[in-house]
Short mmCIF file of C-alpha atoms in Angstrom, two decimals:
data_model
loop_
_atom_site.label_atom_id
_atom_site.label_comp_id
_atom_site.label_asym_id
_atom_site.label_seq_id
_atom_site.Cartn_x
_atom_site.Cartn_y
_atom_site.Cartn_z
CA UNK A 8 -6.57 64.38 56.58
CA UNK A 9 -6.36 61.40 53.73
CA UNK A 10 -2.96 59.61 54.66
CA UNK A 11 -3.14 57.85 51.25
CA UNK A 12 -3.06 61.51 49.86
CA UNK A 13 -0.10 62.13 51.39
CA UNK A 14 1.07 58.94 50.13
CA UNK A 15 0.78 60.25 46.32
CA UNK A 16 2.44 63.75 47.36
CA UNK A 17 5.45 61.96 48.70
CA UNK A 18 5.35 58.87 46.06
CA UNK A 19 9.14 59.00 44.58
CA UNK A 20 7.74 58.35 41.82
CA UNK A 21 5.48 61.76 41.46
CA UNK A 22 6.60 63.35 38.18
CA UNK A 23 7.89 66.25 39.47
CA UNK A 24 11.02 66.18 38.61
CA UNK A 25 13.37 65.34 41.45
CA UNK A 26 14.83 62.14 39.76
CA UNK A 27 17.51 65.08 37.71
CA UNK A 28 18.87 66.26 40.95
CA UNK A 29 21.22 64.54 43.54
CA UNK A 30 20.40 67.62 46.60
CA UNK A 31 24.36 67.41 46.49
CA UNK A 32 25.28 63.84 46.61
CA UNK A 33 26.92 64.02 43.16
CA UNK A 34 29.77 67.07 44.17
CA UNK A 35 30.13 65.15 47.61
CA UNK A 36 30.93 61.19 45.10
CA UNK A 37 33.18 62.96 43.13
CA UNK A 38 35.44 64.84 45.27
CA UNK A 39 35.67 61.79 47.67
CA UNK A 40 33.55 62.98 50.74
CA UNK A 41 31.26 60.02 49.84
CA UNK A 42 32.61 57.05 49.12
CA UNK A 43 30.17 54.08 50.82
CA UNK A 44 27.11 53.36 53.03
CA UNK A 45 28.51 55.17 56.15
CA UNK A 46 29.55 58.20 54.06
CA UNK A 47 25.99 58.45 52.67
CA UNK A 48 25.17 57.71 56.35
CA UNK A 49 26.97 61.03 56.96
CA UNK A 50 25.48 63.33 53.98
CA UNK A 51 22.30 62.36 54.78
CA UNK A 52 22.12 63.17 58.38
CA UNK A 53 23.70 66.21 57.79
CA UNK A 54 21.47 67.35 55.19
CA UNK A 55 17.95 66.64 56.72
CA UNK A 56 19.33 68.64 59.79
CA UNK A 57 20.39 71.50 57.43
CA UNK A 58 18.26 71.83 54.61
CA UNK A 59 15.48 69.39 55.60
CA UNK A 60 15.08 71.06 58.79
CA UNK A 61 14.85 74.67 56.85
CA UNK A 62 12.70 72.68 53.80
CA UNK A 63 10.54 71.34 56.53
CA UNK A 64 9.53 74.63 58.31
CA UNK A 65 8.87 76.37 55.23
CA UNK A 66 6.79 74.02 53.73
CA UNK A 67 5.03 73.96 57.17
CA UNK A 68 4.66 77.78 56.72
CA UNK A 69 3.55 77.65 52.90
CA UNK A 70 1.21 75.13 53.72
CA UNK A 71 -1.00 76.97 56.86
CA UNK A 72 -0.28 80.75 55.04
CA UNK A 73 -0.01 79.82 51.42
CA UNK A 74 -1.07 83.50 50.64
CA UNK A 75 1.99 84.91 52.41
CA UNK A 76 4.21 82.67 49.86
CA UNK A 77 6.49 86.33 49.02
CA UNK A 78 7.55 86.09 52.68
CA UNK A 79 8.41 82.54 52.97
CA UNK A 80 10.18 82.68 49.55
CA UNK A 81 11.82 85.80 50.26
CA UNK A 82 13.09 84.27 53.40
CA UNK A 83 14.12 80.83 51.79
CA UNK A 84 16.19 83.26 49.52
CA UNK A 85 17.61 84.37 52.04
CA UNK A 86 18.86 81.16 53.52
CA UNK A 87 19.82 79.91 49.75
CA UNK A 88 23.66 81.47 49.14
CA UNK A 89 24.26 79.38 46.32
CA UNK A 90 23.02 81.04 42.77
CA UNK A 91 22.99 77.14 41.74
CA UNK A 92 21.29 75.57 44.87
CA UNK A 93 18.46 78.42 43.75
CA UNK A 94 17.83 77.40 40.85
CA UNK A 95 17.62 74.15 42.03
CA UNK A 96 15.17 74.53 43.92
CA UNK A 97 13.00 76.84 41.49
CA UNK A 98 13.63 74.25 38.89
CA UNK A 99 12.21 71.61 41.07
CA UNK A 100 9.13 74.00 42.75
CA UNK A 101 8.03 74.71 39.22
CA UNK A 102 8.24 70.84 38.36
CA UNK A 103 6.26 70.43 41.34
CA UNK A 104 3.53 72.93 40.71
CA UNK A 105 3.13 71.65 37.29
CA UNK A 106 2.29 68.25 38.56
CA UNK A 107 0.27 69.49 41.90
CA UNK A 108 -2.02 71.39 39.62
CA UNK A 109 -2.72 67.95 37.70
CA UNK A 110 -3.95 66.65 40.78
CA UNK A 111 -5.38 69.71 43.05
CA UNK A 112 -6.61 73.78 42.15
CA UNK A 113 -3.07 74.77 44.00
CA UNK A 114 -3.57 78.48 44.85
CA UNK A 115 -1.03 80.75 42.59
CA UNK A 116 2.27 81.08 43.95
CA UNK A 117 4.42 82.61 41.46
CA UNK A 118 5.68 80.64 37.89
CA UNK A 119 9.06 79.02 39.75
CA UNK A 120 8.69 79.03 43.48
CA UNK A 121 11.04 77.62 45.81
CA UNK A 122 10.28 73.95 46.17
CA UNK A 123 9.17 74.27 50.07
CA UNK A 124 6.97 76.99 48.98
CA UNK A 125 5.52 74.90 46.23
CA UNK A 126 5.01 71.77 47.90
CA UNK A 127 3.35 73.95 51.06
CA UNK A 128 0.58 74.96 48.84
CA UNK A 129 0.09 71.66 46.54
CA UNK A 130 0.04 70.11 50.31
CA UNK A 131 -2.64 72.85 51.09
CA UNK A 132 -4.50 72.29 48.35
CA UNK A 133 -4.17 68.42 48.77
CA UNK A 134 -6.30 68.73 51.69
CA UNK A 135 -3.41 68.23 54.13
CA UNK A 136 -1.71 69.90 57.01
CA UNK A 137 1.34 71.68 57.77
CA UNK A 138 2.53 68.40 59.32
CA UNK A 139 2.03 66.55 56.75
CA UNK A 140 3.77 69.15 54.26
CA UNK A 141 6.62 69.02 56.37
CA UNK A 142 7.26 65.78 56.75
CA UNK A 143 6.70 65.30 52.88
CA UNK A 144 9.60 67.50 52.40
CA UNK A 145 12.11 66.21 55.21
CA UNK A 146 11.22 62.78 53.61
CA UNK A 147 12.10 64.56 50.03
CA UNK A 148 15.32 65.79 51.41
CA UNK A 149 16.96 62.27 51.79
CA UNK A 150 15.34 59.76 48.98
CA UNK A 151 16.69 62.19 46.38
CA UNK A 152 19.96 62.19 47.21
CA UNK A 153 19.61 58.20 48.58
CA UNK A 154 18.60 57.19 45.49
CA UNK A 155 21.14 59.27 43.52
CA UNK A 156 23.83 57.30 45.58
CA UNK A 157 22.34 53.70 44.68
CA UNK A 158 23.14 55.22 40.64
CA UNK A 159 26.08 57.24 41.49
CA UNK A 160 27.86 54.55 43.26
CA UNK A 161 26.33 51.44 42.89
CA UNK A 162 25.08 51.00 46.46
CA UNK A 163 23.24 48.17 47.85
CA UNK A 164 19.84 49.39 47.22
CA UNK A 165 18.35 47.53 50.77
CA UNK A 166 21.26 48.64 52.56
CA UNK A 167 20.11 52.38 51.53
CA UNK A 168 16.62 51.87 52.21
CA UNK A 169 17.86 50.80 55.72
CA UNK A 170 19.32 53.98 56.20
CA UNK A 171 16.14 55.87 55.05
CA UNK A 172 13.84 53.27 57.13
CA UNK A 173 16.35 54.72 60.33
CA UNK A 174 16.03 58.54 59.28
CA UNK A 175 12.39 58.64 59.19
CA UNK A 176 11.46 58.78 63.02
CA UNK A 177 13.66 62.17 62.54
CA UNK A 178 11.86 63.28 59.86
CA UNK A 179 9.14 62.78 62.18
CA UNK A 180 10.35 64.76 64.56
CA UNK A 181 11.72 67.60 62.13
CA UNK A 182 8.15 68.20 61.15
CA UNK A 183 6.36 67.93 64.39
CA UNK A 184 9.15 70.68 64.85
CA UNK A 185 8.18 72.71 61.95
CA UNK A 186 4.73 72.76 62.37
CA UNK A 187 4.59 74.16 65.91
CA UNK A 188 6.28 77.38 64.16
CA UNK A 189 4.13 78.19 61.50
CA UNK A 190 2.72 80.93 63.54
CA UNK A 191 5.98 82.40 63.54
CA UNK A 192 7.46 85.41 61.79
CA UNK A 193 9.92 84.05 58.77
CA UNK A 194 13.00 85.54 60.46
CA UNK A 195 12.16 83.36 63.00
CA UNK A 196 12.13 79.96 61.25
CA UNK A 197 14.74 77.67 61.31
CA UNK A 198 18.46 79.25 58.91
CA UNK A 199 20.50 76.00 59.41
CA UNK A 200 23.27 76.59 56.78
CA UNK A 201 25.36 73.90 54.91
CA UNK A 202 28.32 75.86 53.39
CA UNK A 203 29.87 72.49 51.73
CA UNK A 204 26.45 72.20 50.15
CA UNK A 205 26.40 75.64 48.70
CA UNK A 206 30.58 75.39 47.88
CA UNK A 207 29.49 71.62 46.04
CA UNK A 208 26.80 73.13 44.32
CA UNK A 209 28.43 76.08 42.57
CA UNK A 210 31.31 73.74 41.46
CA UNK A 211 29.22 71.26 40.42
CA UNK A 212 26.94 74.07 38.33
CA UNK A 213 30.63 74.96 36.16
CA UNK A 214 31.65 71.13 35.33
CA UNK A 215 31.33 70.17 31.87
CA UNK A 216 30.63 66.64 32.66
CA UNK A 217 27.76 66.03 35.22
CA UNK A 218 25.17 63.43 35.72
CA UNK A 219 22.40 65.10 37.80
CA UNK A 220 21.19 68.67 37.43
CA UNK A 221 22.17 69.46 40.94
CA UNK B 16 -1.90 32.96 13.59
CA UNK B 17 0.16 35.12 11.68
CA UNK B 18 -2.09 34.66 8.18
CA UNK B 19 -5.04 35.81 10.19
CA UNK B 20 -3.89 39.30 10.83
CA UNK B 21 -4.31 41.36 8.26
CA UNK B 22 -1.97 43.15 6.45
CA UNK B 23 0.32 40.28 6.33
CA UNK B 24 1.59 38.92 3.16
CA UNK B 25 4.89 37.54 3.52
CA UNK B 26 6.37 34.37 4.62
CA UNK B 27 8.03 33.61 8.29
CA UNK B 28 11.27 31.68 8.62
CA UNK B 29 10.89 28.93 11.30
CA UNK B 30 13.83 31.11 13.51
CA UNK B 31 11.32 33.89 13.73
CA UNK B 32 9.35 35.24 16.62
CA UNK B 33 5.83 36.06 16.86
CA UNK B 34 4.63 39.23 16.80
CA UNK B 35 4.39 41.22 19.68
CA UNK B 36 2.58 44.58 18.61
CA UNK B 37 -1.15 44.28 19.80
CA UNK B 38 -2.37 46.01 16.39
CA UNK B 39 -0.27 46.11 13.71
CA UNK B 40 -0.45 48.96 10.99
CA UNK B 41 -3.22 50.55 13.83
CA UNK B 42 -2.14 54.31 14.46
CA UNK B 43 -2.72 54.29 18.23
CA UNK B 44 -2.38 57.92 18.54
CA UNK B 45 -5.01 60.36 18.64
CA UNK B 46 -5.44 63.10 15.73
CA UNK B 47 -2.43 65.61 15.93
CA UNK B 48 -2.96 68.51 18.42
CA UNK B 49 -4.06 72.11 16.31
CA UNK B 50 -3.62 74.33 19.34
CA UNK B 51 -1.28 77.47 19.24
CA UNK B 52 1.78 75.64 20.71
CA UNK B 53 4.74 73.44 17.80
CA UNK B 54 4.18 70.28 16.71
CA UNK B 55 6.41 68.23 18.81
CA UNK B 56 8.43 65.32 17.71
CA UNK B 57 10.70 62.70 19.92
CA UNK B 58 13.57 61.74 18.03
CA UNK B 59 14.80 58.25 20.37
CA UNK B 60 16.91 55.16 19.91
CA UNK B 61 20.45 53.59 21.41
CA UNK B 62 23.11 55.03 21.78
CA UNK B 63 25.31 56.01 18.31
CA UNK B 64 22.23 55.43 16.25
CA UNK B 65 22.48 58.58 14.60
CA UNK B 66 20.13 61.06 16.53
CA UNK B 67 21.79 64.12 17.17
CA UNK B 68 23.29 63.97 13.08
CA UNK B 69 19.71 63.15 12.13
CA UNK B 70 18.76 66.38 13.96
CA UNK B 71 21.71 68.43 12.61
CA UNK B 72 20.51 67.13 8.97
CA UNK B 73 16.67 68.07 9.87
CA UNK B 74 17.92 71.80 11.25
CA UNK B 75 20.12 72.04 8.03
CA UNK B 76 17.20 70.72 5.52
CA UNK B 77 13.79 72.35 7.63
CA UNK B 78 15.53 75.65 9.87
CA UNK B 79 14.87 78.16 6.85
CA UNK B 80 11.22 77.09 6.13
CA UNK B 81 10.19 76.36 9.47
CA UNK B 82 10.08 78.29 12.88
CA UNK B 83 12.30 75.46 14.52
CA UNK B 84 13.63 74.52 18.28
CA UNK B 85 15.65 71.82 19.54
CA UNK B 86 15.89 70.69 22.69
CA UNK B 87 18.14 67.60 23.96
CA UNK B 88 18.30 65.37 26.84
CA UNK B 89 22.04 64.35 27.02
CA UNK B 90 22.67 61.35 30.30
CA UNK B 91 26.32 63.37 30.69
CA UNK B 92 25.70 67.47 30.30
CA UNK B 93 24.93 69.12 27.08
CA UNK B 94 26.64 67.25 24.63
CA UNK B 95 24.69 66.62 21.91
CA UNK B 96 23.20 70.47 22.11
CA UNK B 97 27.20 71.19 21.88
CA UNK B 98 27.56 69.01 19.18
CA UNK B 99 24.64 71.30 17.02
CA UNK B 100 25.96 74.85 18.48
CA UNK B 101 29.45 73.37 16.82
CA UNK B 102 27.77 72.33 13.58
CA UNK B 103 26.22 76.07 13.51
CA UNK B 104 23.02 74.11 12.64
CA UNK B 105 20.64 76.79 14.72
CA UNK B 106 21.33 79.56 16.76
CA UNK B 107 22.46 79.20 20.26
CA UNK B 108 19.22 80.36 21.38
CA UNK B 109 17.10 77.75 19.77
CA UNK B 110 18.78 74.66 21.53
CA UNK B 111 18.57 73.85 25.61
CA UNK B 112 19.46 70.84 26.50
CA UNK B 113 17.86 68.84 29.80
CA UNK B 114 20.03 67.10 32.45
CA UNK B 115 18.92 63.69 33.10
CA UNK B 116 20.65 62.40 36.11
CA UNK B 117 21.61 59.16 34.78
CA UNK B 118 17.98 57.62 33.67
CA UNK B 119 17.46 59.44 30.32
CA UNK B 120 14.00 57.73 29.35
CA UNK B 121 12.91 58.55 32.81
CA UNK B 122 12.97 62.14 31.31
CA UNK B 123 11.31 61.77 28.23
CA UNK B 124 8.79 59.16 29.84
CA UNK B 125 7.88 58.75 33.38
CA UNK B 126 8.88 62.32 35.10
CA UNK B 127 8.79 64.88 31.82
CA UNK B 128 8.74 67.98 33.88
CA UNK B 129 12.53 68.83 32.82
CA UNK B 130 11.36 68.51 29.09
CA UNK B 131 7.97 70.43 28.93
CA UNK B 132 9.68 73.23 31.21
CA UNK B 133 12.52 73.65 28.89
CA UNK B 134 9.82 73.35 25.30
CA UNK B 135 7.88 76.10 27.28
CA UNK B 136 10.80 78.17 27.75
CA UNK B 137 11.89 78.07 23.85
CA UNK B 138 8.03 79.14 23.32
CA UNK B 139 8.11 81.68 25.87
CA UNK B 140 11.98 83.27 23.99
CA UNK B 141 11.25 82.64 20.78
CA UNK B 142 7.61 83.35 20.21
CA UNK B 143 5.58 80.85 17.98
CA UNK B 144 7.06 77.77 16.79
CA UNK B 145 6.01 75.62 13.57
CA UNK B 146 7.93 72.55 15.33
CA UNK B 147 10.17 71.60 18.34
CA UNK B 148 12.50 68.47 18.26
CA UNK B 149 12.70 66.69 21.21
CA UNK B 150 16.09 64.46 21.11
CA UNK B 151 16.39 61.51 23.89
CA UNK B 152 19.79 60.53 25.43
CA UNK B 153 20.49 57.28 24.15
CA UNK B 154 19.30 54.58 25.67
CA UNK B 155 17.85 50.98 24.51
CA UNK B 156 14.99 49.12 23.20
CA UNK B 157 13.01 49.64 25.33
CA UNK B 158 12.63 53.96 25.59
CA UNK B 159 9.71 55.92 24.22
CA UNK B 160 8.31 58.85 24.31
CA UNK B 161 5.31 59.73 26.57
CA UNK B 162 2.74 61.17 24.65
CA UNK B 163 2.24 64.05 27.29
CA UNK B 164 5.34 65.26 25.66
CA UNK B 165 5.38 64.97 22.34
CA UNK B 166 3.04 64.55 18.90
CA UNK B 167 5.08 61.97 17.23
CA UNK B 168 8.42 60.57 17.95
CA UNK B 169 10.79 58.91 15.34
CA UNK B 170 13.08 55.71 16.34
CA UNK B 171 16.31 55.77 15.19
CA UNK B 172 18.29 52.34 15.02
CA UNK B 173 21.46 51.59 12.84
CA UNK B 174 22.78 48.71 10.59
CA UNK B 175 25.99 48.56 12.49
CA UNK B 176 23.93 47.49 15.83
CA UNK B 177 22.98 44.35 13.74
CA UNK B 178 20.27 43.69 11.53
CA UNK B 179 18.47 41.57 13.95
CA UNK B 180 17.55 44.44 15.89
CA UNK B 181 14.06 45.17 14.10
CA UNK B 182 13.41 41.43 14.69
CA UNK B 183 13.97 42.04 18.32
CA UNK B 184 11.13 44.77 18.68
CA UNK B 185 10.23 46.39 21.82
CA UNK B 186 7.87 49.42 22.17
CA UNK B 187 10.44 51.95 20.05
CA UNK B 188 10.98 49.85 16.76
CA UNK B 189 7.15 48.68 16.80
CA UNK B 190 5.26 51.65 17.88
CA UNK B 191 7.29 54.68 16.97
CA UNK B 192 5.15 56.60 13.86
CA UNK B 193 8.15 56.39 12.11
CA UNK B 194 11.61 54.04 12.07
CA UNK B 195 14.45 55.08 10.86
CA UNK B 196 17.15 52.34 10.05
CA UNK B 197 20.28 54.50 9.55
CA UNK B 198 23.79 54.03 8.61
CA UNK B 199 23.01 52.03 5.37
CA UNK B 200 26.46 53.08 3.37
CA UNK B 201 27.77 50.54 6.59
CA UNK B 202 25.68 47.65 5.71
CA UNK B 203 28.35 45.67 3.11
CA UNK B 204 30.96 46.18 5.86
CA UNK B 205 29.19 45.00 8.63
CA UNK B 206 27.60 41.89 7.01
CA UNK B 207 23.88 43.50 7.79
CA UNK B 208 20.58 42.76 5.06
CA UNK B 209 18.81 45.89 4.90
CA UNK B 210 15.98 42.90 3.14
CA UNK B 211 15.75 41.11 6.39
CA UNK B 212 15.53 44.50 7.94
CA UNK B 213 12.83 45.85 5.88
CA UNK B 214 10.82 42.31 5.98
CA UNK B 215 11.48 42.48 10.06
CA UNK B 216 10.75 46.19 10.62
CA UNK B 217 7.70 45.40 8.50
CA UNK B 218 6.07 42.54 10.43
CA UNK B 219 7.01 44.43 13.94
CA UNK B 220 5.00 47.68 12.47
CA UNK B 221 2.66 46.98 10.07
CA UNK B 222 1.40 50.04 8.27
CA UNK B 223 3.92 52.09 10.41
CA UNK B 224 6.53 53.39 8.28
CA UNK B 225 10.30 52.43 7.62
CA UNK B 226 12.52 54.64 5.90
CA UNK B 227 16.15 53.71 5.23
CA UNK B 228 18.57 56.64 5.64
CA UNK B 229 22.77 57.36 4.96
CA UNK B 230 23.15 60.73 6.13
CA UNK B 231 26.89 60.42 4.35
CA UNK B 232 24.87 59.61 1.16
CA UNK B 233 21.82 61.90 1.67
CA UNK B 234 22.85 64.88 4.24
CA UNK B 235 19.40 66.28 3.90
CA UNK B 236 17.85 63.44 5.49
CA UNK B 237 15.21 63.62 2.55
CA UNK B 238 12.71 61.23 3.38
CA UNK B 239 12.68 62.11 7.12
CA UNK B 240 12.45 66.12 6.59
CA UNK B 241 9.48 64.72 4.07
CA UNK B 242 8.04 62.75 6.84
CA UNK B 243 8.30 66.01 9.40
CA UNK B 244 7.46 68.57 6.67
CA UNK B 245 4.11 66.60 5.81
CA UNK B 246 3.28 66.60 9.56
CA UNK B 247 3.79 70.26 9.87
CA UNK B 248 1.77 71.16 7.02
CA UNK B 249 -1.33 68.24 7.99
CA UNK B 250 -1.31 70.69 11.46
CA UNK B 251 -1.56 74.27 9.81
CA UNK B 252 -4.14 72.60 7.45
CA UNK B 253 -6.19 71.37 10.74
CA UNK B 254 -5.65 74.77 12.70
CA UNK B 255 -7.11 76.70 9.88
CA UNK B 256 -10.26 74.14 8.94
CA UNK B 257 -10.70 73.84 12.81
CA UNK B 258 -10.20 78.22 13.29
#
């Protein structure tokens, strides 16, 4: 497996549209929950062990069974409450598949995937492995809001790269996690829930002044 | 070094800069596109320049002989595509506007996913298209268009902002295909030249066009819809030589 492939899957700057979105951070500035470094200390954690973790194993998944992609985006659906938080990640699977097929033949997978599905099989098609999937989308799951939070708020952008640089040996882990279950059935996979996520996000879909497109 | 470029036949004052476009009056751009999709043009430039009433004016003067779409980039929402629903300049279902999470020329630039998704979506609705507008958020100097987006892209600056922003340059005022110095019915009250602007826009450009617009004098936007409508009509011309 190239690691310098992996390197241009995971590259913030990959135009694939994640530089709209805020994974939440925006909702959490505004109503106060996030104020400064420890509060996006908070968020973050919280959200890699939510969403990354279920982002992880599903990418995992995509990635080793990219012709089951129904199933696993069927089951991300199904983990997905928020109307807003799914299109949101649609939005951001079909930005991804546009660019993956740029770069690799990524098997079909649907016009607007779920982005976990979508990076899975650009990751397949990259040559890479479910680990390496996963850990590209734990990794995803904290720069985008991290460096929403260095716009939103102004941030120190070393102290926030600090706080990424001591995330990553859990990203690490989340994916070593996720890709010792991609032999599992998708009821199965990791369903960690973040109900302030999916509360933020529908809120945040009905103001009429907003900054990021989720 | 000046005399030896060609094209240049006017004098420099000694409070001028050099030029800083690698090849004046050279169209960089390759031949326009003849596929089945629009013609696509960028419509950029800071913010209050006059881009979203330049694309009212173009919807007003072009929507009943073209197959038109709109779509906007606001950095706060969908303003601007408000702002045209209001002026009942198209149909609702002609404008969508793109969120841009506070870096609007990182939309219409570096990461155009956002953009080409929603252009592909008013193709998919509508059917055919003759032409989509693509309007930036404003932003500065410095924002253009990447060309994986769009055909040609306008600049839009004002006389208000000062008339030594031609002078100033960057890749908007010297490479767009055409610049658009608006607001002229404001240049006695602001103290701006339009003649220094049209001798500055000139050396920054070359051969690239300037076209001086009021939109309170000239609510058509006459020599832009020109500009657009000759485009248009240079494609169909192409797509039925080339079919």
């Amino acid at each position: 497996m190239s690691l310098a492939t992996l390197l241009v899957l995971a590259d913030g700057r990959l135009p694939a549209g994640g530089h709209a979105h805020s994974g939440g951070l925006e909702t959490a500035v505004s109503s106060g929950r996030v104020r400064d470094l420890a509060g996006l200390s908070g968020f973050l954690h919280g959200r890699l062990a939510t969403s990354g973790r279920v982002a992880a194993a599903f990418a995992a998944a995509a990635c080793a069974r990219t012709a089951e992609w129904p199933v696993w985006d069927a089951g991300l659906d199904a983990r997905t409450p928020s109307p807003a938080l799914r299109r949101a990640s649609r939005a951001q699977g079909r930005a991804l598949l546009r660019a993956g097929r740029a770069m690799w033949p990524v098997a079909a997978v649907g016009r607007e995937p779920h982005h976990p599905v979508a990076l899975g099989a650009v990751a397949a098609a990259a040559g890479l492995d479910p680990a390496a999937a996963a850990v590209a989308a734990a990794h995803g799951t904290v720069t985008g809001p991290a460096s929403a939070a260095v716009r939103l708020l102004g941030l120190d952008p070393y102290a926030v790269h600090a706080l990424l640089a001591r995330l990553a040996p859990e990203c690490d882990r989340i994916a070593a996690d996720a890709a010792s279950r991609t032999a599992a059935p998708v009821d199965d996979l990791p369903a960690a829930g973040a109900p302030l996520l999916d509360i933020g996000a529908e809120q945040h879909a009905t103001w009429e002044v907003r900054l990021f497109a989720s | 070094m000046h005399a030896e470029q060609p094209g240049h036949d006017h004098e420099h004052g000694p409070d001028e800069v050099p030029h800083t476009h690698p090849d004046p009056g050279v169209d960089p751009h390759a031949p326009l596109t003849t596929g089945p999709r629009a013609l696509r043009i960028g419509i950029g430039g800071p913010v209050g320049s006059g881009k979203t009433a330049l694309v009212a004016a173009l919807c007003r003067t072009l929507g009943a002989e073209l197959r038109l779409a709109v779509v906007t980039n606001d950095i706060y929402t969908t303003e601007d595509a408000d702002f045209l629903l209001r002026n009942g300049v198209l149909p609702a279902d002609r404008i969508r506007a793109v969120e841009t999470g506070c870096c609007p020329h990182t939309a219409i630039r570096d990461d155009i996913s956002a953009n080409l998704d929603a252009v592909e979506d008013l193709e998919a609705s509508l059917g055919p298209l003759d032409l989509v507008l693509v309007e930036s958020g404003g932003d500065n100097l410095t924002a253009t268009f990447s060309k994986g987006l769009i055909d040609r892209q306008i600049f839009v600056v004002d006389v208000a902002g000062g008339d030594k922003v031609p002078r100033k340059g960057g890749p908007g005022v010297t490479t767009a295909d055409l610049l658009v110095i608006n607001k002229t019915d404001l240049a006695p009250l602001v103290g701006a030249d339009l003649t220094v602007m049209d001798r500055d826009a000139t050396a920054r450009r070359g051969a690239l066009p300037t076209v001086f617009l009021s939109l309170v004098e000239d609510p058509a936007a006459a020599p832009v819809a020109d500009w657009v409508r000759a485009l248009v009509t240079a494609r169909v011309a192409a797509a039925g030589a080339s079919g």
